[in-house]
Short mmCIF file of C-alpha atoms in Angstrom, two decimals:
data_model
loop_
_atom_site.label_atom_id
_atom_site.label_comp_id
_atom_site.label_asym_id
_atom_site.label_seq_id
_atom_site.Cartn_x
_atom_site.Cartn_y
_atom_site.Cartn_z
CA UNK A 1 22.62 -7.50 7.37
CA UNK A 2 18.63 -7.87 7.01
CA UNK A 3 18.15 -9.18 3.76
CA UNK A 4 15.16 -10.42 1.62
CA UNK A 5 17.36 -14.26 2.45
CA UNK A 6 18.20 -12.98 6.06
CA UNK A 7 14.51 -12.01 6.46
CA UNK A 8 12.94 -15.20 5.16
CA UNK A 9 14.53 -17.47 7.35
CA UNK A 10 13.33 -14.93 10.31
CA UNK A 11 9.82 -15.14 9.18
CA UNK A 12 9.80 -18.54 8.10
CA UNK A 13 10.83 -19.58 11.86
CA UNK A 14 8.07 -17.06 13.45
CA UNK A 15 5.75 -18.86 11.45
CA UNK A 16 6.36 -22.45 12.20
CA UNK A 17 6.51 -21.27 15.82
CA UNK A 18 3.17 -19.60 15.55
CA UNK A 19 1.80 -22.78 14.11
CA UNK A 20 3.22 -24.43 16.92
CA UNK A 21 1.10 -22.63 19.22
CA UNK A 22 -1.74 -22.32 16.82
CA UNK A 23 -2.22 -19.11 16.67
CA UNK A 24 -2.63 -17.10 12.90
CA UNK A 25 -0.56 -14.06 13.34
CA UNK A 26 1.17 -11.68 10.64
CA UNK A 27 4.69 -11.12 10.60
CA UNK A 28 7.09 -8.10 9.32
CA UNK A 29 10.86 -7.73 8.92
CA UNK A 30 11.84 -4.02 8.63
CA UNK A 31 16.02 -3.64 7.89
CA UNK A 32 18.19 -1.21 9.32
CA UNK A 33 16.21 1.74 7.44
CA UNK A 34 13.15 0.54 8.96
CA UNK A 35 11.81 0.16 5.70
CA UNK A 36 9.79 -3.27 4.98
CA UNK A 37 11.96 -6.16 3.86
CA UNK A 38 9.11 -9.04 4.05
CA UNK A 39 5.20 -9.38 4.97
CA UNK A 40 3.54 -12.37 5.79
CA UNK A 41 -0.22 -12.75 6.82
CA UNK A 42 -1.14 -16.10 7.97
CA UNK A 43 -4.32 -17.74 6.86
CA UNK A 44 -6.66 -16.27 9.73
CA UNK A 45 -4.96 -13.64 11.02
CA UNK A 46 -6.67 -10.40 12.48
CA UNK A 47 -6.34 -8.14 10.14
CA UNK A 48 -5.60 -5.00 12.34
CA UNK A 49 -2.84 -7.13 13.09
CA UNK A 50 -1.42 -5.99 9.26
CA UNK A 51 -0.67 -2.45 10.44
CA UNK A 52 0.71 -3.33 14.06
CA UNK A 53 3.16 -6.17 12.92
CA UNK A 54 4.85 -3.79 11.08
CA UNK A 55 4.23 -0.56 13.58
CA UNK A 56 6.27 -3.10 16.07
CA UNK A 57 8.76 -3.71 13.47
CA UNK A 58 9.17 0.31 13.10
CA UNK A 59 9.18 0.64 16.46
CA UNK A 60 11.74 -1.95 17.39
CA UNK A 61 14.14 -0.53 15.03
CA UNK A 62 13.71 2.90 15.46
CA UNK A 63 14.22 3.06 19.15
CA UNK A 64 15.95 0.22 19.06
CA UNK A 65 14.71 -1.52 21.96
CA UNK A 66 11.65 -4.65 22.05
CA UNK A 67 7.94 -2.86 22.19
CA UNK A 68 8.24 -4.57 25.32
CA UNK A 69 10.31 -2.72 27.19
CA UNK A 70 8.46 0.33 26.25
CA UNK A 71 5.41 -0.64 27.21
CA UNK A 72 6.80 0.00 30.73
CA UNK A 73 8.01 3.51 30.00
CA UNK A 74 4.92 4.60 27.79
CA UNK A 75 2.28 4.68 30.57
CA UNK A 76 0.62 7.08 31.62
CA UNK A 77 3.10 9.08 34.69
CA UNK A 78 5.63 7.37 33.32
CA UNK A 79 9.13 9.21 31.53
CA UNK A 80 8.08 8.62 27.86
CA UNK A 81 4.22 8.72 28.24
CA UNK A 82 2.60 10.10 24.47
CA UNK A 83 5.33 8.34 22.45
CA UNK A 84 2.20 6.44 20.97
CA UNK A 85 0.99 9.18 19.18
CA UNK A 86 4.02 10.17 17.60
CA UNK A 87 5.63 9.16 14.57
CA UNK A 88 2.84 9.68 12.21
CA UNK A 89 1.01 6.66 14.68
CA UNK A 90 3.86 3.88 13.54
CA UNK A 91 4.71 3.83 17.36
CA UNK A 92 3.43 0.81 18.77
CA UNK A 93 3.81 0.36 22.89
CA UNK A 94 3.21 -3.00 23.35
CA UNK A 95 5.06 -6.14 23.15
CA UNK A 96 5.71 -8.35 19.87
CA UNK A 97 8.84 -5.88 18.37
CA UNK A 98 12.66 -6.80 18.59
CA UNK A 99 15.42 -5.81 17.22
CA UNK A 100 17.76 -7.84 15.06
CA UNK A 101 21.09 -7.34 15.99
CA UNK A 102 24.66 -7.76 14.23
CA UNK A 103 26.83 -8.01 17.34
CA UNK A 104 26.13 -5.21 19.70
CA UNK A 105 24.46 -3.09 16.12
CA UNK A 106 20.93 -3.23 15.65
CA UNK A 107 20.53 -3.77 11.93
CA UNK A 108 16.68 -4.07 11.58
CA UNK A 109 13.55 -6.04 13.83
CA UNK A 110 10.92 -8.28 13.48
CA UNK A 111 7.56 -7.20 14.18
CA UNK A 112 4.64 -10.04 15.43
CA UNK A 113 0.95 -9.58 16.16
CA UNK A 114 -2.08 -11.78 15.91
CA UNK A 115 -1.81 -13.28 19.85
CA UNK A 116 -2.01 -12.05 23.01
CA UNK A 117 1.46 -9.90 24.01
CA UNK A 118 3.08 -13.44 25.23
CA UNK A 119 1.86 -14.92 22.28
CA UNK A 120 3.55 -12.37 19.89
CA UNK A 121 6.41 -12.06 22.22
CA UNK A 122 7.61 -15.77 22.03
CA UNK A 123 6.72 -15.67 17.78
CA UNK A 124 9.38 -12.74 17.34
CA UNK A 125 12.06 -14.14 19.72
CA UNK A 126 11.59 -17.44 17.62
CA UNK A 127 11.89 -15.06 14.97
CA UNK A 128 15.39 -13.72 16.16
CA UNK A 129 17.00 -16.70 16.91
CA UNK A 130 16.50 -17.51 13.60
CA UNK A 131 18.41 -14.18 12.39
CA UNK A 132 21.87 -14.84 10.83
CA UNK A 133 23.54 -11.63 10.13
CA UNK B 1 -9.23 -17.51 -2.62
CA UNK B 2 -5.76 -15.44 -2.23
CA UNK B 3 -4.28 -16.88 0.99
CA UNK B 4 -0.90 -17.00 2.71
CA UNK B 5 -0.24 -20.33 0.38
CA UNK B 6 -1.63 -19.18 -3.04
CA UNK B 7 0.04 -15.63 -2.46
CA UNK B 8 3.25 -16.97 -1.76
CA UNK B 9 3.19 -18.73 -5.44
CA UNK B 10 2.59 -15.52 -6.77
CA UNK B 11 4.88 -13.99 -5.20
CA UNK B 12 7.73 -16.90 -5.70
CA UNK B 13 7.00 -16.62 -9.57
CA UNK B 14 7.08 -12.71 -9.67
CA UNK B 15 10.59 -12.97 -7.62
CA UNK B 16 11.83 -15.08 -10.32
CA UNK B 17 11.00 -13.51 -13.12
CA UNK B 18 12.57 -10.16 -11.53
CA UNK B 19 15.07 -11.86 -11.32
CA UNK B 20 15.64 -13.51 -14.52
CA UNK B 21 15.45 -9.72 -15.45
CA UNK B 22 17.72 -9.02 -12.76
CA UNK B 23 15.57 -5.92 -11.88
CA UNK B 24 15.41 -5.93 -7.81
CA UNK B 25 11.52 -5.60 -7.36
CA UNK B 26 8.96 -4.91 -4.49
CA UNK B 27 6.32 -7.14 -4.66
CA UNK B 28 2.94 -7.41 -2.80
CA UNK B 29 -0.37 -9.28 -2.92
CA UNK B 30 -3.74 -7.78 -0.95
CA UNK B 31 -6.58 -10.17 -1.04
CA UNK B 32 -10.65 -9.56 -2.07
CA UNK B 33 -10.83 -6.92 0.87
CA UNK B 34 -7.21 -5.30 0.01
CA UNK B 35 -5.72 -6.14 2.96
CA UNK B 36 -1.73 -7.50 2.53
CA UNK B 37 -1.49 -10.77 2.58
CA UNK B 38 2.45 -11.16 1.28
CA UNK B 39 5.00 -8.89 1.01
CA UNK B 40 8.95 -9.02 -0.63
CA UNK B 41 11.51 -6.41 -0.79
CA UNK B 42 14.58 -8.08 -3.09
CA UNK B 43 17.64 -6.80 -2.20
CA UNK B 44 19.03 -3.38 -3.87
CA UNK B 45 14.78 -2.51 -4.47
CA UNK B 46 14.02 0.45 -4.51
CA UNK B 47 12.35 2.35 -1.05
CA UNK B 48 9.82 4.07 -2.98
CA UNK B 49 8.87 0.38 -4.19
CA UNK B 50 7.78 -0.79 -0.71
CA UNK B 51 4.27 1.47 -0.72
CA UNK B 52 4.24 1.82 -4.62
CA UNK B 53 4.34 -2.06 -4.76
CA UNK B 54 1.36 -2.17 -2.35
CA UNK B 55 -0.90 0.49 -4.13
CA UNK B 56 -0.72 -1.04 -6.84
CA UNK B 57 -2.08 -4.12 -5.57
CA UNK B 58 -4.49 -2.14 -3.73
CA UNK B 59 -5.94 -0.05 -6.87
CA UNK B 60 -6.07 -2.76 -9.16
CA UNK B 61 -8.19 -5.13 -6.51
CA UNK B 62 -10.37 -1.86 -5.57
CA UNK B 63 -11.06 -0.84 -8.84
CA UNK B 64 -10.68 -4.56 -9.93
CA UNK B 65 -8.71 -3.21 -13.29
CA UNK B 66 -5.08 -3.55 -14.05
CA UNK B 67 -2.96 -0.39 -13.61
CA UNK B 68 -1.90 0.10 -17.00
CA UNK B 69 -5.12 0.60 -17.62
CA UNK B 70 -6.06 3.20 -15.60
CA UNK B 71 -2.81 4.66 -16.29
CA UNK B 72 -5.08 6.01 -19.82
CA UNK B 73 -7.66 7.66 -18.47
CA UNK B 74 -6.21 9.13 -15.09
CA UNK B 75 -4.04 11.56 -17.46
CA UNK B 76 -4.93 15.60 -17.77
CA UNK B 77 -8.24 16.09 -19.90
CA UNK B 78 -9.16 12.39 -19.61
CA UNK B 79 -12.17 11.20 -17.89
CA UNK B 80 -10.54 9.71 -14.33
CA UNK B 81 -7.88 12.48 -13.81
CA UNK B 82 -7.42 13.45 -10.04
CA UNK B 83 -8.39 9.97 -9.05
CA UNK B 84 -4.60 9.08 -7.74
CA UNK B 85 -5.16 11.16 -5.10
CA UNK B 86 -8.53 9.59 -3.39
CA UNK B 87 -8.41 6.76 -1.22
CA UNK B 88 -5.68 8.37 0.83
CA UNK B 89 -3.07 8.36 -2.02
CA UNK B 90 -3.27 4.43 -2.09
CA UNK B 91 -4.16 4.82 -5.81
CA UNK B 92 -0.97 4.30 -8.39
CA UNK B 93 -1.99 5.20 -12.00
CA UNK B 94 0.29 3.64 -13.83
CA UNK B 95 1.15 -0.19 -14.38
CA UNK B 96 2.36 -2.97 -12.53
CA UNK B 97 -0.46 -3.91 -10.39
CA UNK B 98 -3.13 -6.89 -11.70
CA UNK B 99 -6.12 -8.19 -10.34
CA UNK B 100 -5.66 -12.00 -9.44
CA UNK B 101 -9.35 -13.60 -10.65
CA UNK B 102 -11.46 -17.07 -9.87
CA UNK B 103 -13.08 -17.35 -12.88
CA UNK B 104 -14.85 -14.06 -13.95
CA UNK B 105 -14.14 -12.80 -10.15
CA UNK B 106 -11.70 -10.16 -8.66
CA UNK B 107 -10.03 -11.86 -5.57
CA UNK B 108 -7.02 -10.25 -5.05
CA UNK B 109 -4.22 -8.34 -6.49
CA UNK B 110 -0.42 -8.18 -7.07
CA UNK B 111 1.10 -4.99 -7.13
CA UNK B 112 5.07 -4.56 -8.56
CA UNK B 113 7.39 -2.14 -8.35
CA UNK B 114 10.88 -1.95 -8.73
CA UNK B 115 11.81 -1.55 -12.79
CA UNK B 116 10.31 0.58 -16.15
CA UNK B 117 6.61 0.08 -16.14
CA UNK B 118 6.96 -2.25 -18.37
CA UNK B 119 9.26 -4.30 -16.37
CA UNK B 120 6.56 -4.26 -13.59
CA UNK B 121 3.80 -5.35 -15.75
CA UNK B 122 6.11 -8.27 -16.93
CA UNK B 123 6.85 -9.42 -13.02
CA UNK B 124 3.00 -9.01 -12.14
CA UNK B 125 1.96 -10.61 -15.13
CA UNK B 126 4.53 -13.64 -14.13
CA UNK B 127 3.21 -13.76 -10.53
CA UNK B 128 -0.62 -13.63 -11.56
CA UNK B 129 0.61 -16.64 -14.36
CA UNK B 130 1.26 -18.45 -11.02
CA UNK B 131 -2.18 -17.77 -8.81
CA UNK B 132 -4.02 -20.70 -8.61
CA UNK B 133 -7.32 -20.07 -6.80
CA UNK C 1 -33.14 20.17 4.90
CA UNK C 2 -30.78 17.08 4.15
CA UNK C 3 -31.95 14.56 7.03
CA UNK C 4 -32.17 10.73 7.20
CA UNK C 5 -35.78 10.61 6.38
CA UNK C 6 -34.33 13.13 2.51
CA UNK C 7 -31.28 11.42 1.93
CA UNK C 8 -32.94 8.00 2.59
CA UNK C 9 -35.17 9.02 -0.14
CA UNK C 10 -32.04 10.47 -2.21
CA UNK C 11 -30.16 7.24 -1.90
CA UNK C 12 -32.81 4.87 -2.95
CA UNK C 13 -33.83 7.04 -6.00
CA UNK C 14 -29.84 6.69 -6.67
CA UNK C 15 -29.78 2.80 -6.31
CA UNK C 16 -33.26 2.54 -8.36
CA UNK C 17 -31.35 3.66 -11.44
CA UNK C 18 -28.02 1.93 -10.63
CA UNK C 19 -30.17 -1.15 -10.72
CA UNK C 20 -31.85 0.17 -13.75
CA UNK C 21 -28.16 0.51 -15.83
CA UNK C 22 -26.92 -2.88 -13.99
CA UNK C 23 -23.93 -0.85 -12.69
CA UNK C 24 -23.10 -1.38 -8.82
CA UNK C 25 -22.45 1.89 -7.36
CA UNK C 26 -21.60 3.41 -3.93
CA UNK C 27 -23.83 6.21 -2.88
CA UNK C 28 -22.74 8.65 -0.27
CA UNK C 29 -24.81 11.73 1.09
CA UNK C 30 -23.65 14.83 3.28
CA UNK C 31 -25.55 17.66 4.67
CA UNK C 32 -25.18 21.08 4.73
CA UNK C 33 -22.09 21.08 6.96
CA UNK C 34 -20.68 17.94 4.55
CA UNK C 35 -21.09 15.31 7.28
CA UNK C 36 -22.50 12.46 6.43
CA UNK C 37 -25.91 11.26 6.42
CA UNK C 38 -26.50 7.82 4.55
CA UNK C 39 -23.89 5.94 2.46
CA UNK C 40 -25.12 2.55 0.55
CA UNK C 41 -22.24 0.26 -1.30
CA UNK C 42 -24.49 -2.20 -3.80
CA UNK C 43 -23.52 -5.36 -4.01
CA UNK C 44 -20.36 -6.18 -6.32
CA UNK C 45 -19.50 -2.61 -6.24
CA UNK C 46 -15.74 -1.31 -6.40
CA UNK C 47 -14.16 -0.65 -3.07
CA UNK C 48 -12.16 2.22 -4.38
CA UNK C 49 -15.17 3.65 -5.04
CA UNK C 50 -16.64 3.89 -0.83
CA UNK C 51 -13.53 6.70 -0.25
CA UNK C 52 -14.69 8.19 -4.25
CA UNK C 53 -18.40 8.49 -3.11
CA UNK C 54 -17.68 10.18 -0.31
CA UNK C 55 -15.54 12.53 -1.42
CA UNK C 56 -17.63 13.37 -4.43
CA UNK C 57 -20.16 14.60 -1.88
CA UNK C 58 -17.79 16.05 0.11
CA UNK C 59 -16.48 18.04 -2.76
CA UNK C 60 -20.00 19.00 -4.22
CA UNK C 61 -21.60 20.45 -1.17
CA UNK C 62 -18.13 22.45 -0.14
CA UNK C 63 -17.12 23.71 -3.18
CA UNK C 64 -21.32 24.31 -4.23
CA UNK C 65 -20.91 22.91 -7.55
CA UNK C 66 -21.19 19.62 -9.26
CA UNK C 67 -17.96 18.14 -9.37
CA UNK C 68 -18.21 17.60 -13.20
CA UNK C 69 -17.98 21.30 -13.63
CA UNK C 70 -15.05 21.30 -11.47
CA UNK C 71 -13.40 18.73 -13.89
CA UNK C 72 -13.09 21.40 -16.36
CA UNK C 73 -11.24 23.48 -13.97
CA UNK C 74 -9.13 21.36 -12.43
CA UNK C 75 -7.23 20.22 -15.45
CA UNK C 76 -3.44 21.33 -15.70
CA UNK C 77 -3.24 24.95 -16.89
CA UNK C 78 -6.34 25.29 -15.74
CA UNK C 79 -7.59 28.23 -12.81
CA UNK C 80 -7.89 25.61 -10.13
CA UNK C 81 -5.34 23.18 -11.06
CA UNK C 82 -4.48 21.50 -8.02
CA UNK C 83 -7.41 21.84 -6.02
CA UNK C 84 -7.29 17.78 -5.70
CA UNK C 85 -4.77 17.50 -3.20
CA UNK C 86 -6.32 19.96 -0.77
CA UNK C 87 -8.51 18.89 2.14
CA UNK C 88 -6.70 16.09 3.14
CA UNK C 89 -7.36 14.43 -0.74
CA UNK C 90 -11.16 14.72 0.18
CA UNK C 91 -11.28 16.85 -2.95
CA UNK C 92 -12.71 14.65 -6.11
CA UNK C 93 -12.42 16.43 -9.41
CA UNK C 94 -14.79 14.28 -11.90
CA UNK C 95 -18.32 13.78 -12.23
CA UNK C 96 -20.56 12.00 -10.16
CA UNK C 97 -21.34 14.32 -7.14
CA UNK C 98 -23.91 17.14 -7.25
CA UNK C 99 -24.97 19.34 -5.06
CA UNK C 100 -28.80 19.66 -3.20
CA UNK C 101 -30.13 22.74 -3.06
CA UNK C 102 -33.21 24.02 -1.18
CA UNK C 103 -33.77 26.47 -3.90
CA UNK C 104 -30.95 28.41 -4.81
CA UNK C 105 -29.42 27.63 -1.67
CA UNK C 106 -26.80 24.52 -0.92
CA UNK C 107 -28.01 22.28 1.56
CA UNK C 108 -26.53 19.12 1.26
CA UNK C 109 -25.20 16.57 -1.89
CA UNK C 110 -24.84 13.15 -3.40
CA UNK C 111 -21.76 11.28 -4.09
CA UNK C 112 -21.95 8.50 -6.72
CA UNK C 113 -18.87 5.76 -7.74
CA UNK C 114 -18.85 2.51 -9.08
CA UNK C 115 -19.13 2.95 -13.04
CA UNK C 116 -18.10 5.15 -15.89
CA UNK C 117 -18.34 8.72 -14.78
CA UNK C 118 -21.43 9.12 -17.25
CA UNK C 119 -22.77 6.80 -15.27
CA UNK C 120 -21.98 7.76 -11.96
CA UNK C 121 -23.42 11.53 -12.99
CA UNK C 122 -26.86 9.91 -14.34
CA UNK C 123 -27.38 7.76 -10.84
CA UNK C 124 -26.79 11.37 -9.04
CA UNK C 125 -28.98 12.96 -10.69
CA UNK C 126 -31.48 10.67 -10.37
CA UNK C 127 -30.52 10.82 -6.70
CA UNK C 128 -31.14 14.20 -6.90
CA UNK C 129 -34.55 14.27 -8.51
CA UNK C 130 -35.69 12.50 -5.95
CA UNK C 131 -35.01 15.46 -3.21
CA UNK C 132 -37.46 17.01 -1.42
CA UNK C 133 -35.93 19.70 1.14
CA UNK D 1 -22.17 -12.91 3.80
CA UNK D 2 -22.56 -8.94 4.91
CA UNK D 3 -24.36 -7.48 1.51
CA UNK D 4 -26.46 -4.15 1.64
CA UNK D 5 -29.49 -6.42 1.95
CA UNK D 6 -28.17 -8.09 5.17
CA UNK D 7 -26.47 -5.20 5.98
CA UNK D 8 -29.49 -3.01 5.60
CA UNK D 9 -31.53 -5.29 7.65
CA UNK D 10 -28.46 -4.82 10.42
CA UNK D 11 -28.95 -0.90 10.54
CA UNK D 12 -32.89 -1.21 10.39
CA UNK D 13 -32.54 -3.21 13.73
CA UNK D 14 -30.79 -0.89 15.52
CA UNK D 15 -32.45 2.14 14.58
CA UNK D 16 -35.51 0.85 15.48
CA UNK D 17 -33.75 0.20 18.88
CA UNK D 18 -32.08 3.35 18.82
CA UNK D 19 -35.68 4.96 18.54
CA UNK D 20 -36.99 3.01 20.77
CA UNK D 21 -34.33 4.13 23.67
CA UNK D 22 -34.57 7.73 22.20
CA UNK D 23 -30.97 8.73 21.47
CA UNK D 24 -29.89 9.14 17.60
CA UNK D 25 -27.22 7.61 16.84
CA UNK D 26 -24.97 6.85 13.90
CA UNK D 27 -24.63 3.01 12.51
CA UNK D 28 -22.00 1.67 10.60
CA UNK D 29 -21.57 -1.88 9.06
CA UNK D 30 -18.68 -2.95 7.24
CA UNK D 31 -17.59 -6.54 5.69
CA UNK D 32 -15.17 -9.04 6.18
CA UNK D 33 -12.61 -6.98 4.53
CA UNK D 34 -13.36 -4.03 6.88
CA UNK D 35 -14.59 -2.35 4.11
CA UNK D 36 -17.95 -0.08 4.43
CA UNK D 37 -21.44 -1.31 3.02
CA UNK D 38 -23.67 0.73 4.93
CA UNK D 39 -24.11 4.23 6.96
CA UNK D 40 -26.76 5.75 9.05
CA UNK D 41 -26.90 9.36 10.85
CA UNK D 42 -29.90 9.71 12.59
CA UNK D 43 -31.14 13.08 12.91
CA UNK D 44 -29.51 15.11 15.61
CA UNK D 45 -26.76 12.44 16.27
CA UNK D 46 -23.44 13.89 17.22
CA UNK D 47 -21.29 14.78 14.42
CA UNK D 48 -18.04 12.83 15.92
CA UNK D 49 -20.06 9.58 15.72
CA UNK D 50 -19.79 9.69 12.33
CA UNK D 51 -16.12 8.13 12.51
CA UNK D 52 -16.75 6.71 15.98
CA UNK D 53 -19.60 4.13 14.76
CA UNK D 54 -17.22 3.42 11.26
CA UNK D 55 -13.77 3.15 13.87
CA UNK D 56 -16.12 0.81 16.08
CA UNK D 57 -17.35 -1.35 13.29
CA UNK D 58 -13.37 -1.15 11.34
CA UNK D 59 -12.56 -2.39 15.41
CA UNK D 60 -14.64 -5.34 15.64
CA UNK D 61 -13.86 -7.28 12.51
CA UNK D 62 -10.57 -6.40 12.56
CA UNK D 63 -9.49 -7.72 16.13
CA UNK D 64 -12.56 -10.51 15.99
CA UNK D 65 -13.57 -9.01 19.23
CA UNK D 66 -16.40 -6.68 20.84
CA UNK D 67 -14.59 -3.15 21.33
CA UNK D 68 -15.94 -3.04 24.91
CA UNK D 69 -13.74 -6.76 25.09
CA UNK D 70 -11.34 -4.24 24.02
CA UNK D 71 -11.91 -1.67 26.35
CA UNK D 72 -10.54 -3.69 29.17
CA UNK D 73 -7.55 -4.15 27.95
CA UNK D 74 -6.47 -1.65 26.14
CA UNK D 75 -6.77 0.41 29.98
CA UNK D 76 -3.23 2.02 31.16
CA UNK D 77 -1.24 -0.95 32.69
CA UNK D 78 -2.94 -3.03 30.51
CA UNK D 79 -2.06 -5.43 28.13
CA UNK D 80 -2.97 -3.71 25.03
CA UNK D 81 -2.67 -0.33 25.75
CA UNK D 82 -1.72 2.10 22.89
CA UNK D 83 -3.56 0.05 20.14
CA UNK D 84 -5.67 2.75 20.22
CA UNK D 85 -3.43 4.81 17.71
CA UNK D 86 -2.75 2.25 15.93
CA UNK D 87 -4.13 1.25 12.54
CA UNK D 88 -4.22 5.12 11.55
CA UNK D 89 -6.33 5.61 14.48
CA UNK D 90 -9.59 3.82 13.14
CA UNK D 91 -9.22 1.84 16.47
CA UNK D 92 -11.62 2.55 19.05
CA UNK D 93 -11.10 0.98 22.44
CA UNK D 94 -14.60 1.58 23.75
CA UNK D 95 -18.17 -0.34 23.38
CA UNK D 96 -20.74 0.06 20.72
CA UNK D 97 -18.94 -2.68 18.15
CA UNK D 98 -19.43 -5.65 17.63
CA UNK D 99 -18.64 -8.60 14.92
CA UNK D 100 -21.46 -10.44 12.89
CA UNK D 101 -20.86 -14.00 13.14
CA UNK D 102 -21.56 -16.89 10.60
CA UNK D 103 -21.42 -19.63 12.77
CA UNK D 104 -18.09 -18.89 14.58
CA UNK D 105 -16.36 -17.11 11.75
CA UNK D 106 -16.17 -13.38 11.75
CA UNK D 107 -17.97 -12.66 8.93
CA UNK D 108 -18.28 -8.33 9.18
CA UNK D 109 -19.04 -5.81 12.07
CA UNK D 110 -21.62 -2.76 13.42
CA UNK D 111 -20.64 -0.05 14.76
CA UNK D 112 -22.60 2.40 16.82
CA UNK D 113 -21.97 5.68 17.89
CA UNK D 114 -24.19 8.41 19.74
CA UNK D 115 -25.09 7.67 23.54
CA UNK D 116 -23.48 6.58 26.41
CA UNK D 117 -21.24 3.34 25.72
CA UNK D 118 -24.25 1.29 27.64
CA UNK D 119 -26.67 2.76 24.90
CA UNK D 120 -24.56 2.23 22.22
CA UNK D 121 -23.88 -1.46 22.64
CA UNK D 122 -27.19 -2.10 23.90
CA UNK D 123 -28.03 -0.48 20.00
CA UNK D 124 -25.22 -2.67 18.46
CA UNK D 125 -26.75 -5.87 19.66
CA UNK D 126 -30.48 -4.93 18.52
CA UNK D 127 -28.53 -5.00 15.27
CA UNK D 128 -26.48 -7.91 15.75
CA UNK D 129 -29.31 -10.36 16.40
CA UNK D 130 -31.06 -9.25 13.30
CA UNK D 131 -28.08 -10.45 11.38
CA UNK D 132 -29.38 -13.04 8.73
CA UNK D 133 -26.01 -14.64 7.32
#
């Protein structure tokens, strides 16, 4: 289960891991609803990066799949091209979104964004290895 | 300032005194420029809590005013009434969000949600207790 | 005409008497087709009150009528009770926008926010005094 | 610090260049929050750069970048693309913003809007080096 004690030991290891790399980013854990669990800006941060930490978060959960892998299928000529735009704009294409999963069950995601897509990428898997169901 | 450090005091103080009055709460601090800087869903919190939580903290640092305040004159026949729906509907008229201050000066904001009103006001009040600028 | 050479002349009318009452304000103007022309925020001002502005000058040029009239009629039980939720929340239903007329005719307005809405009326009209179409 | 007098001294710049070139334009600046101080429409400037130059200028402080930095990226294929819908589409992924700087920090944006991208930025930066932190 994503809980507010499931969800603070996820965040807590993105951050140290973005610290690691030095790199401010803002973090969001949505639960199996995809509604917000826990928010964390870090000193620096972009601040567009509010909105699309948690638009990965949605996304991740919601399609249940990381933004990563859609950022493959959401190009243009591609089989899920406009996918962005949907979703009252929550729908975020890129990578930095995973899911948190309970077994095979995905039971809520971790959304990342202040770095470039590696950058965000390697925050949220820190993120989900963190993630005790 | 409100950063990720001095939010996260507020925020640890408002969780515990929601939870001394075992009321699950959604908590959220913005900072001068009402962007989020921390964010907390307790466990059993209500959904609508997630955005109410952050409009609150986003009307009292815009209008740099606590909500209970504005709850007054925001009513029918009173001189602010229609002004929860500017700003996009990010305006809550009623209380639980307080402006965190240096000095004489607005910084930043915690909004609550979660309980009564008056259980809000108590958990903000408790979180801006902790803000140390 | 409302063009950036009037409102110029609208807004810093507007921001003379803000200055005067030692109330920051946020001034907004729109033309005849309610786009805008010339927004000033004054130093310390609220931030609520850059989306309030606006949409007082929104609402005064499209509805022809200063939005303290529309107060009246906006109130529960009232004929246009309501009314604030339509156009996308762009609808403001207290005073502080008034419309400029080239004669009898609508051809622009002034949005004021920031202080009491006494005050935010008296900077409009000053605004407005200062309009030469 | 971006206040309406440094602010103001940002949108005289680029009008003047903006005159100069012979295209009107609309020029936004906003703050370190991302929040609006200032707005210019010159006469005859497109109607759609009114929330093109304010999406520029919300762009550039937000991601800490120039939006033609952005454009790159943000390309099909590219690293970033889709973050144009994000951030309730107030992200624009072509050039005319660009940050004001204190030193290195980020400190506030322009935003111009009205010509081709070329004219825009070239506008932007007439403003930019009349910024006066």
């Amino acid at each position: 289960m994503v809980n507010l004690s499931t969800a603070t030991a996820v965040v807590d290891a993105a951050v140290e891991e973005a610290e690691e790399i030095e790199v401010p980013m803002c973090i969001a854990v949505v639960d199996e609803g995809a509604n917000l669990v826990a928010f964390r800006r870090m000193d620096g941060a972009l601040l567009a990066s509010v909105d699309i930490a948690r638009g990965k978060a949605y996304t991740a959960v919601s399609l249940q799949m990381p933004t990563a892998d859609l950022a493959e299928v959401a190009q243009p000529g591609e089989s899920l091209f406009g996918i962005h735009t949907t979703n009252d704009g929550r729908i975020v294409v890129f990578g930095g979104g995973v899911p948190l999963r309970d077994g095979g069950t995905v039971v809520g995601a971790i959304g990342v964004s202040g770095g470039s897509v590696d950058e965000d990428v390697t925050v949220a898997e820190a993120g989900v290895a963190a993630f005790e169901p």
